[in-house]
Amino acid sequence: MRMNGRSLPASMLLSIRDRRMQKANAAAHKTTGTTGTLVASYNVHKCIGVDRKFDPERTSRVIREIDPDVIALQEADNRFGDRDGLLDLPRLERETGLVPVPISATGKGHGWHGNVLLFKRGVVRDVHQIKLPGLEPRGAVVAEIEMDGSQTLRVIAAHLGLLRHSRSQQARVVLDLMNSPDEKPTLLLGDLNEWRLGNRSALNTLHATFGPQPPAVPTFPSNLPLLALDRIMTNRHGMIAAVEAHDTPLSRVASDHLPLTALVRLDRMADPDNAMMSPASQSV
């Protein structure tokens, strides 16, 4: 197997080096007092850990470790049958203050095609459930949340497909949700299932709206992350900082993905001059 033109051992060494750098950067952010709204994306793998144990409580403990203000979960429901929700959301709300964005779900599922979006503070102004094209059943939850009493943040929580062609189609649907690069502040977060970078990425169509982003952070597999499948991106310059994997002894075993976190500066939302332009040469 080869990755990005390098042998697998070379890629592993680079990934390990990057993980050390990320931890060093995270320590630097903490010591310099970087502040913001903490957002996260976490593919919980139907609450089945790398030890093959089904343990929803363990998954909830990872979420409590992160202590996010906003978090998008993927694979939070059973995939088949009634697609039952797997987490104790009322208990999670009592312990963390996180409440799910309301959706018109059928059956006993938490979310839409396994996507659940939770937040601590704010008022939900609008919610849409988007069915994404492709061979697999995939979806996105789009919510507009009034975060600070005046500014509204659009959050798109998505889980893209395993096939490259499907991901390309799904990325175009995401762009169709946004009329122009300079419209309202938007976060896209989720398991985008794309490990390729640069021109080979199925996410290239997102460049015009989301522009240059912080470096992709490996989150998969959780016990030795090599692939940056999970992403957090925005259409505002400087709105995202301190992107890192939540790498702890518990998160390494609770799912096959590590959670991805970022700090969002809500003060960067209001200035339209921060809107992304169209950097066609930048990679997502």
Tab-separated table of N, CA, C and O in Angstrom, residues 92-200:
chain	number	residue	atom	x	y	z
A	92	LEU	N	-26.777	12.783	29.095
A	92	LEU	CA	-25.699	13.611	28.555
A	92	LEU	C	-26.023	15.091	28.740
A	92	LEU	O	-25.148	15.899	29.074
A	93	GLU	N	-27.292	15.449	28.545
A	93	GLU	CA	-27.693	16.847	28.755
A	93	GLU	C	-27.535	17.245	30.217
A	93	GLU	O	-27.035	18.345	30.523
A	94	ARG	N	-27.926	16.367	31.126
A	94	ARG	CA	-27.794	16.695	32.553
A	94	ARG	C	-26.335	16.889	32.941
A	94	ARG	O	-26.010	17.766	33.747
A	95	GLU	N	-25.460	16.095	32.365
A	95	GLU	CA	-24.059	16.114	32.776
A	95	GLU	C	-23.211	17.140	32.029
A	95	GLU	O	-22.173	17.565	32.536
A	96	THR	N	-23.634	17.532	30.830
A	96	THR	CA	-22.805	18.427	30.021
A	96	THR	C	-23.524	19.698	29.576
A	96	THR	O	-22.858	20.644	29.139
A	97	GLY	N	-24.841	19.711	29.641
A	97	GLY	CA	-25.595	20.848	29.120
A	97	GLY	C	-25.829	20.792	27.628
A	97	GLY	O	-26.457	21.696	27.056
A	98	LEU	N	-25.382	19.741	26.967
A	98	LEU	CA	-25.546	19.610	25.522
A	98	LEU	C	-26.956	19.127	25.192
A	98	LEU	O	-27.422	18.123	25.733
A	99	VAL	N	-27.615	19.840	24.288
A	99	VAL	CA	-28.946	19.442	23.858
A	99	VAL	C	-28.926	19.228	22.343
A	99	VAL	O	-28.224	19.936	21.618
A	100	PRO	N	-29.659	18.250	21.849
A	100	PRO	CA	-29.653	17.997	20.407
A	100	PRO	C	-30.468	19.022	19.647
A	100	PRO	O	-31.517	19.484	20.110
A	101	VAL	N	-29.958	19.397	18.471
A	101	VAL	CA	-30.746	20.210	17.559
A	101	VAL	C	-31.957	19.383	17.146
A	101	VAL	O	-31.817	18.232	16.736
A	102	PRO	N	-33.171	19.918	17.264
A	102	PRO	CA	-34.371	19.109	16.981
A	102	PRO	C	-34.499	18.788	15.497
A	102	PRO	O	-34.255	19.635	14.633
A	103	ILE	N	-34.855	17.551	15.213
A	103	ILE	CA	-35.113	17.122	13.844
A	103	ILE	C	-36.413	16.340	13.821
A	103	ILE	O	-36.896	15.880	14.861
A	104	SER	N	-36.962	16.174	12.636
A	104	SER	CA	-38.205	15.409	12.490
A	104	SER	C	-37.868	13.963	12.163
A	104	SER	O	-38.113	13.485	11.062
A	105	ALA	N	-37.289	13.288	13.138
A	105	ALA	CA	-36.853	11.906	12.931
A	105	ALA	C	-38.031	10.955	13.069
A	105	ALA	O	-38.994	11.227	13.783
A	106	THR	N	-37.927	9.842	12.358
A	106	THR	CA	-38.905	8.767	12.522
A	106	THR	C	-38.261	7.657	13.333
A	106	THR	O	-37.043	7.532	13.386
A	107	GLY	N	-39.066	6.850	13.981
A	107	GLY	CA	-38.527	5.767	14.782
A	107	GLY	C	-37.876	6.299	16.048
A	107	GLY	O	-38.245	7.337	16.583
A	108	LYS	N	-36.855	5.591	16.520
A	108	LYS	CA	-36.222	5.904	17.790
A	108	LYS	C	-34.814	6.476	17.606
A	108	LYS	O	-34.031	6.508	18.547
A	109	GLY	N	-34.490	6.922	16.419
A	109	GLY	CA	-33.153	7.437	16.164
A	109	GLY	C	-32.917	8.794	16.801
A	109	GLY	O	-33.837	9.586	16.996
A	110	HIS	N	-31.640	9.064	17.130
A	110	HIS	CA	-31.262	10.367	17.663
A	110	HIS	C	-31.223	11.417	16.563
A	110	HIS	O	-31.553	12.577	16.781
A	111	GLY	N	-30.740	10.996	15.375
A	111	GLY	CA	-30.407	11.985	14.370
A	111	GLY	C	-30.911	11.622	12.977
A	111	GLY	O	-31.826	10.818	12.811
A	112	TRP	N	-30.260	12.217	11.992
A	112	TRP	CA	-30.615	12.049	10.591
A	112	TRP	C	-29.498	11.273	9.913
A	112	TRP	O	-28.375	11.754	9.817
A	113	HIS	N	-29.785	10.040	9.491
A	113	HIS	CA	-28.754	9.144	8.946
A	113	HIS	C	-27.568	9.039	9.904
A	113	HIS	O	-26.408	8.998	9.482
A	114	GLY	N	-27.870	9.001	11.206
A	114	GLY	CA	-26.819	8.846	12.211
A	114	GLY	C	-26.131	10.119	12.621
A	114	GLY	O	-25.284	10.098	13.519
A	115	ASN	N	-26.470	11.262	11.979
A	115	ASN	CA	-25.860	12.544	12.333
A	115	ASN	C	-26.667	13.221	13.437
A	115	ASN	O	-27.879	13.417	13.305
A	116	VAL	N	-25.982	13.591	14.509
A	116	VAL	CA	-26.597	14.307	15.621
A	116	VAL	C	-25.772	15.564	15.883
A	116	VAL	O	-24.545	15.501	15.961
A	117	LEU	N	-26.452	16.691	16.002
A	117	LEU	CA	-25.784	17.950	16.304
A	117	LEU	C	-26.280	18.434	17.656
A	117	LEU	O	-27.488	18.590	17.858
A	118	LEU	N	-25.339	18.663	18.590
A	118	LEU	CA	-25.688	19.091	19.938
A	118	LEU	C	-24.993	20.410	20.248
A	118	LEU	O	-23.894	20.673	19.764
A	119	PHE	N	-25.646	21.224	21.098
A	119	PHE	CA	-25.065	22.517	21.458
A	119	PHE	C	-25.476	22.873	22.884
A	119	PHE	O	-26.458	22.362	23.416
A	120	LYS	N	-24.677	23.771	23.503
A	120	LYS	CA	-24.937	24.160	24.887
A	120	LYS	C	-25.751	25.432	24.998
A	120	LYS	O	-26.661	25.536	25.809
A	121	ARG	N	-25.351	26.459	24.237
A	121	ARG	CA	-25.975	27.774	24.373
A	121	ARG	C	-26.402	28.288	23.005
A	121	ARG	O	-25.744	28.016	22.008
A	122	GLY	N	-27.467	29.047	22.998
A	122	GLY	CA	-27.941	29.627	21.754
A	122	GLY	C	-29.388	29.268	21.489
A	122	GLY	O	-30.031	28.548	22.270
A	123	VAL	N	-29.894	29.773	20.377
A	123	VAL	CA	-31.271	29.531	19.971
A	123	VAL	C	-31.259	29.017	18.542
A	123	VAL	O	-30.664	29.641	17.657
A	124	VAL	N	-31.880	27.873	18.317
A	124	VAL	CA	-31.955	27.310	16.975
A	124	VAL	C	-33.017	28.066	16.186
A	124	VAL	O	-34.188	28.119	16.583
A	125	ARG	N	-32.601	28.662	15.071
A	125	ARG	CA	-33.520	29.446	14.246
A	125	ARG	C	-34.055	28.653	13.058
A	125	ARG	O	-35.131	28.962	12.548
A	126	ASP	N	-33.323	27.670	12.608
A	126	ASP	CA	-33.761	26.919	11.425
A	126	ASP	C	-33.012	25.598	11.379
A	126	ASP	O	-31.845	25.520	11.793
A	127	VAL	N	-33.662	24.552	10.903
A	127	VAL	CA	-33.044	23.226	10.775
A	127	VAL	C	-33.502	22.589	9.470
A	127	VAL	O	-34.695	22.666	9.119
A	128	HIS	N	-32.568	21.984	8.757
A	128	HIS	CA	-32.901	21.234	7.552
A	128	HIS	C	-32.189	19.879	7.610
A	128	HIS	O	-31.051	19.775	8.075
A	129	GLN	N	-32.863	18.864	7.131
A	129	GLN	CA	-32.283	17.527	7.003
A	129	GLN	C	-32.086	17.244	5.521
A	129	GLN	O	-33.046	17.244	4.757
A	130	ILE	N	-30.848	17.026	5.141
A	130	ILE	CA	-30.493	16.877	3.732
A	130	ILE	C	-30.106	15.430	3.452
A	130	ILE	O	-29.231	14.870	4.133
A	131	LYS	N	-30.765	14.838	2.475
A	131	LYS	CA	-30.362	13.512	2.018
A	131	LYS	C	-29.300	13.678	0.947
A	131	LYS	O	-29.504	14.376	-0.050
A	132	LEU	N	-28.140	13.066	1.156
A	132	LEU	CA	-27.024	13.204	0.231
A	132	LEU	C	-27.047	12.089	-0.808
A	132	LEU	O	-27.416	10.951	-0.498
A	133	PRO	N	-26.643	12.388	-2.047
A	133	PRO	CA	-26.664	11.365	-3.101
A	133	PRO	C	-25.553	10.335	-2.900
A	133	PRO	O	-24.599	10.558	-2.156
A	134	GLY	N	-25.678	9.197	-3.589
A	134	GLY	CA	-24.665	8.151	-3.500
A	134	GLY	C	-25.290	6.791	-3.276
A	134	GLY	O	-26.502	6.673	-3.025
A	135	LEU	N	-24.461	5.760	-3.330
A	135	LEU	CA	-24.952	4.398	-3.176
A	135	LEU	C	-25.319	4.071	-1.739
A	135	LEU	O	-26.185	3.235	-1.487
A	136	GLU	N	-24.663	4.716	-0.776
A	136	GLU	CA	-24.954	4.468	0.630
A	136	GLU	C	-25.936	5.523	1.141
A	136	GLU	O	-25.958	6.645	0.643
A	137	PRO	N	-26.733	5.194	2.148
A	137	PRO	CA	-27.602	6.214	2.758
A	137	PRO	C	-26.774	7.184	3.590
A	137	PRO	O	-26.203	6.822	4.619
A	138	ARG	N	-26.671	8.423	3.137
A	138	ARG	CA	-25.883	9.440	3.825
A	138	ARG	C	-26.712	10.709	3.956
A	138	ARG	O	-27.625	10.965	3.157
A	139	GLY	N	-26.390	11.515	4.953
A	139	GLY	CA	-27.158	12.730	5.154
A	139	GLY	C	-26.358	13.815	5.834
A	139	GLY	O	-25.213	13.620	6.255
A	140	ALA	N	-26.995	14.988	5.927
A	140	ALA	CA	-26.413	16.137	6.619
A	140	ALA	C	-27.516	16.861	7.373
A	140	ALA	O	-28.666	16.906	6.930
A	141	VAL	N	-27.170	17.411	8.527
A	141	VAL	CA	-28.061	18.270	9.299
A	141	VAL	C	-27.540	19.694	9.179
A	141	VAL	O	-26.359	19.954	9.436
A	142	VAL	N	-28.397	20.595	8.765
A	142	VAL	CA	-28.027	22.007	8.615
A	142	VAL	C	-28.847	22.816	9.610
A	142	VAL	O	-30.086	22.810	9.556
A	143	ALA	N	-28.152	23.486	10.540
A	143	ALA	CA	-28.838	24.261	11.567
A	143	ALA	C	-28.292	25.679	11.599
A	143	ALA	O	-27.094	25.898	11.426
A	144	GLU	N	-29.190	26.630	11.808
A	144	GLU	CA	-28.788	28.014	12.019
A	144	GLU	C	-29.043	28.341	13.479
A	144	GLU	O	-30.189	28.282	13.948
A	145	ILE	N	-27.951	28.656	14.201
A	145	ILE	CA	-28.009	28.840	15.644
A	145	ILE	C	-27.588	30.262	15.982
A	145	ILE	O	-26.495	30.697	15.605
A	146	GLU	N	-28.449	30.966	16.686
A	146	GLU	CA	-28.095	32.289	17.188
A	146	GLU	C	-27.230	32.078	18.431
A	146	GLU	O	-27.724	31.685	19.488
A	147	MET	N	-25.934	32.365	18.283
A	147	MET	CA	-24.967	31.971	19.301
A	147	MET	C	-24.809	32.988	20.420
A	147	MET	O	-24.595	32.628	21.568
A	148	ASP	N	-24.856	34.268	20.089
A	148	ASP	CA	-24.513	35.285	21.086
A	148	ASP	C	-25.561	36.377	21.213
A	148	ASP	O	-25.258	37.490	21.641
A	149	GLY	N	-26.777	36.098	20.825
A	149	GLY	CA	-27.833	37.076	20.935
A	149	GLY	C	-28.002	37.964	19.725
A	149	GLY	O	-29.000	38.674	19.608
A	150	SER	N	-27.020	37.908	18.797
A	150	SER	CA	-27.142	38.762	17.609
A	150	SER	C	-26.638	38.072	16.351
A	150	SER	O	-27.232	38.215	15.287
A	151	GLN	N	-25.549	37.311	16.468
A	151	GLN	CA	-24.952	36.670	15.301
A	151	GLN	C	-25.460	35.243	15.147
A	151	GLN	O	-25.542	34.491	16.125
A	152	THR	N	-25.809	34.883	13.914
A	152	THR	CA	-26.289	33.540	13.631
A	152	THR	C	-25.212	32.757	12.894
A	152	THR	O	-24.647	33.235	11.903
A	153	LEU	N	-24.920	31.581	13.396
A	153	LEU	CA	-23.936	30.687	12.798
A	153	LEU	C	-24.653	29.527	12.144
A	153	LEU	O	-25.473	28.863	12.780
A	154	ARG	N	-24.366	29.289	10.880
A	154	ARG	CA	-24.884	28.095	10.220
A	154	ARG	C	-23.889	26.950	10.459
A	154	ARG	O	-22.687	27.109	10.261
A	155	VAL	N	-24.400	25.801	10.876
A	155	VAL	CA	-23.573	24.617	11.107
A	155	VAL	C	-24.088	23.503	10.208
A	155	VAL	O	-25.276	23.167	10.246
A	156	ILE	N	-23.192	22.954	9.404
A	156	ILE	CA	-23.519	21.809	8.548
A	156	ILE	C	-22.779	20.599	9.106
A	156	ILE	O	-21.542	20.555	9.094
A	157	ALA	N	-23.517	19.644	9.634
A	157	ALA	CA	-22.941	18.413	10.184
A	157	ALA	C	-23.201	17.288	9.194
A	157	ALA	O	-24.361	16.976	8.901
A	158	ALA	N	-22.140	16.690	8.684
A	158	ALA	CA	-22.295	15.744	7.573
A	158	ALA	C	-21.424	14.514	7.767
A	158	ALA	O	-20.401	14.543	8.461
A	159	HIS	N	-21.858	13.446	7.104
A	159	HIS	CA	-21.074	12.212	7.020
A	159	HIS	C	-21.084	11.791	5.555
A	159	HIS	O	-22.114	11.350	5.039
A	160	LEU	N	-19.932	11.967	4.904
A	160	LEU	CA	-19.861	11.673	3.472
A	160	LEU	C	-19.541	10.202	3.236
A	160	LEU	O	-19.155	9.470	4.144
A	161	GLY	N	-19.691	9.773	1.993
A	161	GLY	CA	-19.619	8.357	1.654
A	161	GLY	C	-18.207	7.813	1.507
A	161	GLY	O	-17.210	8.552	1.479
A	162	LEU	N	-18.139	6.507	1.364
A	162	LEU	CA	-16.858	5.819	1.216
A	162	LEU	C	-16.326	5.865	-0.212
A	162	LEU	O	-15.124	5.692	-0.431
A	163	LEU	N	-17.203	6.085	-1.194
A	163	LEU	CA	-16.796	6.104	-2.591
A	163	LEU	C	-16.450	7.524	-3.023
A	163	LEU	O	-17.189	8.471	-2.734
A	164	ARG	N	-15.343	7.652	-3.753
A	164	ARG	CA	-14.868	8.973	-4.151
A	164	ARG	C	-15.904	9.722	-4.996
A	164	ARG	O	-16.136	10.913	-4.799
A	165	HIS	N	-16.524	9.006	-5.927
A	165	HIS	CA	-17.529	9.647	-6.780
A	165	HIS	C	-18.694	10.174	-5.949
A	165	HIS	O	-19.199	11.278	-6.192
A	166	SER	N	-19.120	9.403	-4.959
A	166	SER	CA	-20.201	9.845	-4.086
A	166	SER	C	-19.789	11.080	-3.292
A	166	SER	O	-20.579	12.025	-3.140
A	167	ARG	N	-18.559	11.083	-2.789
A	167	ARG	CA	-18.098	12.242	-2.022
A	167	ARG	C	-18.090	13.505	-2.879
A	167	ARG	O	-18.429	14.600	-2.400
A	168	SER	N	-17.693	13.375	-4.134
A	168	SER	CA	-17.708	14.536	-5.029
A	168	SER	C	-19.125	15.071	-5.206
A	168	SER	O	-19.363	16.286	-5.157
A	169	GLN	N	-20.083	14.161	-5.421
A	169	GLN	CA	-21.481	14.579	-5.548
A	169	GLN	C	-21.972	15.242	-4.257
A	169	GLN	O	-22.666	16.264	-4.289
A	170	GLN	N	-21.617	14.648	-3.135
A	170	GLN	CA	-22.087	15.150	-1.850
A	170	GLN	C	-21.484	16.513	-1.523
A	170	GLN	O	-22.175	17.381	-0.964
A	171	ALA	N	-20.226	16.716	-1.906
A	171	ALA	CA	-19.599	18.020	-1.700
A	171	ALA	C	-20.316	19.097	-2.506
A	171	ALA	O	-20.493	20.232	-2.035
A	172	ARG	N	-20.750	18.752	-3.698
A	172	ARG	CA	-21.479	19.728	-4.517
A	172	ARG	C	-22.834	20.080	-3.891
A	172	ARG	O	-23.297	21.221	-3.970
A	173	VAL	N	-23.468	19.093	-3.265
A	173	VAL	CA	-24.727	19.378	-2.579
A	173	VAL	C	-24.488	20.356	-1.427
A	173	VAL	O	-25.286	21.283	-1.204
A	174	VAL	N	-23.388	20.147	-0.697
A	174	VAL	CA	-23.056	21.079	0.388
A	174	VAL	C	-22.917	22.494	-0.157
A	174	VAL	O	-23.424	23.462	0.422
A	175	LEU	N	-22.248	22.645	-1.308
A	175	LEU	CA	-22.096	23.969	-1.900
A	175	LEU	C	-23.427	24.546	-2.331
A	175	LEU	O	-23.643	25.756	-2.254
A	176	ASP	N	-24.339	23.690	-2.784
A	176	ASP	CA	-25.657	24.171	-3.197
A	176	ASP	C	-26.443	24.755	-2.026
A	176	ASP	O	-27.375	25.541	-2.221
A	177	LEU	N	-26.066	24.356	-0.798
A	177	LEU	CA	-26.735	24.902	0.382
A	177	LEU	C	-26.328	26.342	0.642
A	177	LEU	O	-26.978	27.058	1.414
A	178	MET	N	-25.265	26.771	0.004
A	178	MET	CA	-24.708	28.102	0.233
A	178	MET	C	-24.734	28.861	-1.085
A	178	MET	O	-24.193	28.407	-2.087
A	179	ASN	N	-25.349	30.018	-1.066
A	179	ASN	CA	-25.549	30.749	-2.311
A	179	ASN	C	-24.295	31.433	-2.822
A	179	ASN	O	-24.116	31.612	-4.019
A	180	SER	N	-23.406	31.855	-1.917
A	180	SER	CA	-22.205	32.566	-2.337
A	180	SER	C	-21.150	32.447	-1.258
A	180	SER	O	-21.457	32.189	-0.092
A	181	PRO	N	-19.853	32.643	-1.612
A	181	PRO	CA	-18.785	32.505	-0.619
A	181	PRO	C	-18.874	33.508	0.526
A	181	PRO	O	-18.346	33.255	1.601
A	182	ASP	N	-19.517	34.669	0.295
A	182	ASP	CA	-19.505	35.717	1.307
A	182	ASP	C	-20.805	35.793	2.112
A	182	ASP	O	-21.102	36.800	2.739
A	183	GLU	N	-21.594	34.719	2.095
A	183	GLU	CA	-22.837	34.769	2.842
A	183	GLU	C	-22.592	34.485	4.313
A	183	GLU	O	-21.465	34.566	4.795
A	184	LYS	N	-23.626	34.112	5.051
A	184	LYS	CA	-23.545	34.037	6.502
A	184	LYS	C	-22.445	33.085	6.965
A	184	LYS	O	-22.112	32.105	6.285
A	185	PRO	N	-21.858	33.352	8.133
A	185	PRO	CA	-20.790	32.490	8.659
A	185	PRO	C	-21.270	31.050	8.768
A	185	PRO	O	-22.354	30.783	9.288
A	186	THR	N	-20.453	30.132	8.277
A	186	THR	CA	-20.834	28.724	8.204
A	186	THR	C	-19.689	27.842	8.661
A	186	THR	O	-18.530	28.067	8.294
A	187	LEU	N	-20.022	26.828	9.456
A	187	LEU	CA	-19.094	25.762	9.815
A	187	LEU	C	-19.542	24.484	9.124
A	187	LEU	O	-20.729	24.148	9.155
A	188	LEU	N	-18.604	23.792	8.515
A	188	LEU	CA	-18.844	22.440	8.011
A	188	LEU	C	-17.992	21.504	8.839
A	188	LEU	O	-16.762	21.690	8.938
A	189	LEU	N	-18.606	20.527	9.457
A	189	LEU	CA	-17.853	19.590	10.280
A	189	LEU	C	-18.461	18.203	10.175
A	189	LEU	O	-19.657	18.048	9.965
A	190	GLY	N	-17.585	17.208	10.275
A	190	GLY	CA	-18.054	15.838	10.217
A	190	GLY	C	-16.995	14.902	9.699
A	190	GLY	O	-15.837	15.280	9.467
A	191	ASP	N	-17.404	13.660	9.535
A	191	ASP	CA	-16.545	12.643	8.925
A	191	ASP	C	-16.739	12.754	7.418
A	191	ASP	O	-17.718	12.257	6.874
A	192	LEU	N	-15.789	13.406	6.746
A	192	LEU	CA	-15.898	13.621	5.307
A	192	LEU	C	-15.246	12.504	4.513
A	192	LEU	O	-15.276	12.522	3.281
A	193	ASN	N	-14.625	11.544	5.201
A	193	ASN	CA	-14.149	10.298	4.597
A	193	ASN	C	-13.167	10.510	3.447
A	193	ASN	O	-13.048	9.645	2.576
A	194	GLU	N	-12.478	11.640	3.427
A	194	GLU	CA	-11.518	11.900	2.354
A	194	GLU	C	-10.110	11.977	2.937
A	194	GLU	O	-9.808	12.844	3.750
A	195	TRP	N	-9.274	11.037	2.547
A	195	TRP	CA	-7.900	11.020	3.034
A	195	TRP	C	-6.935	11.661	2.034
A	195	TRP	O	-5.809	11.978	2.374
A	196	ARG	N	-7.372	11.856	0.792
A	196	ARG	CA	-6.494	12.473	-0.201
A	196	ARG	C	-6.458	13.983	0.008
A	196	ARG	O	-7.456	14.590	0.367
A	197	LEU	N	-5.315	14.581	-0.255
A	197	LEU	CA	-5.148	16.018	-0.152
A	197	LEU	C	-4.816	16.585	-1.526
A	197	LEU	O	-4.488	15.855	-2.454
A	198	GLY	N	-4.909	17.887	-1.663
A	198	GLY	CA	-4.529	18.525	-2.919
A	198	GLY	C	-5.504	18.236	-4.039
A	198	GLY	O	-6.705	18.059	-3.835
A	199	ASN	N	-4.973	18.156	-5.253
A	199	ASN	CA	-5.819	18.014	-6.439
A	199	ASN	C	-6.545	16.675	-6.519
A	199	ASN	O	-7.507	16.539	-7.271
A	200	ARG	N	-6.071	15.679	-5.784
A	200	ARG	CA	-6.699	14.360	-5.829
A	200	ARG	C	-7.893	14.254	-4.888
A	200	ARG	O	-8.612	13.272	-4.899
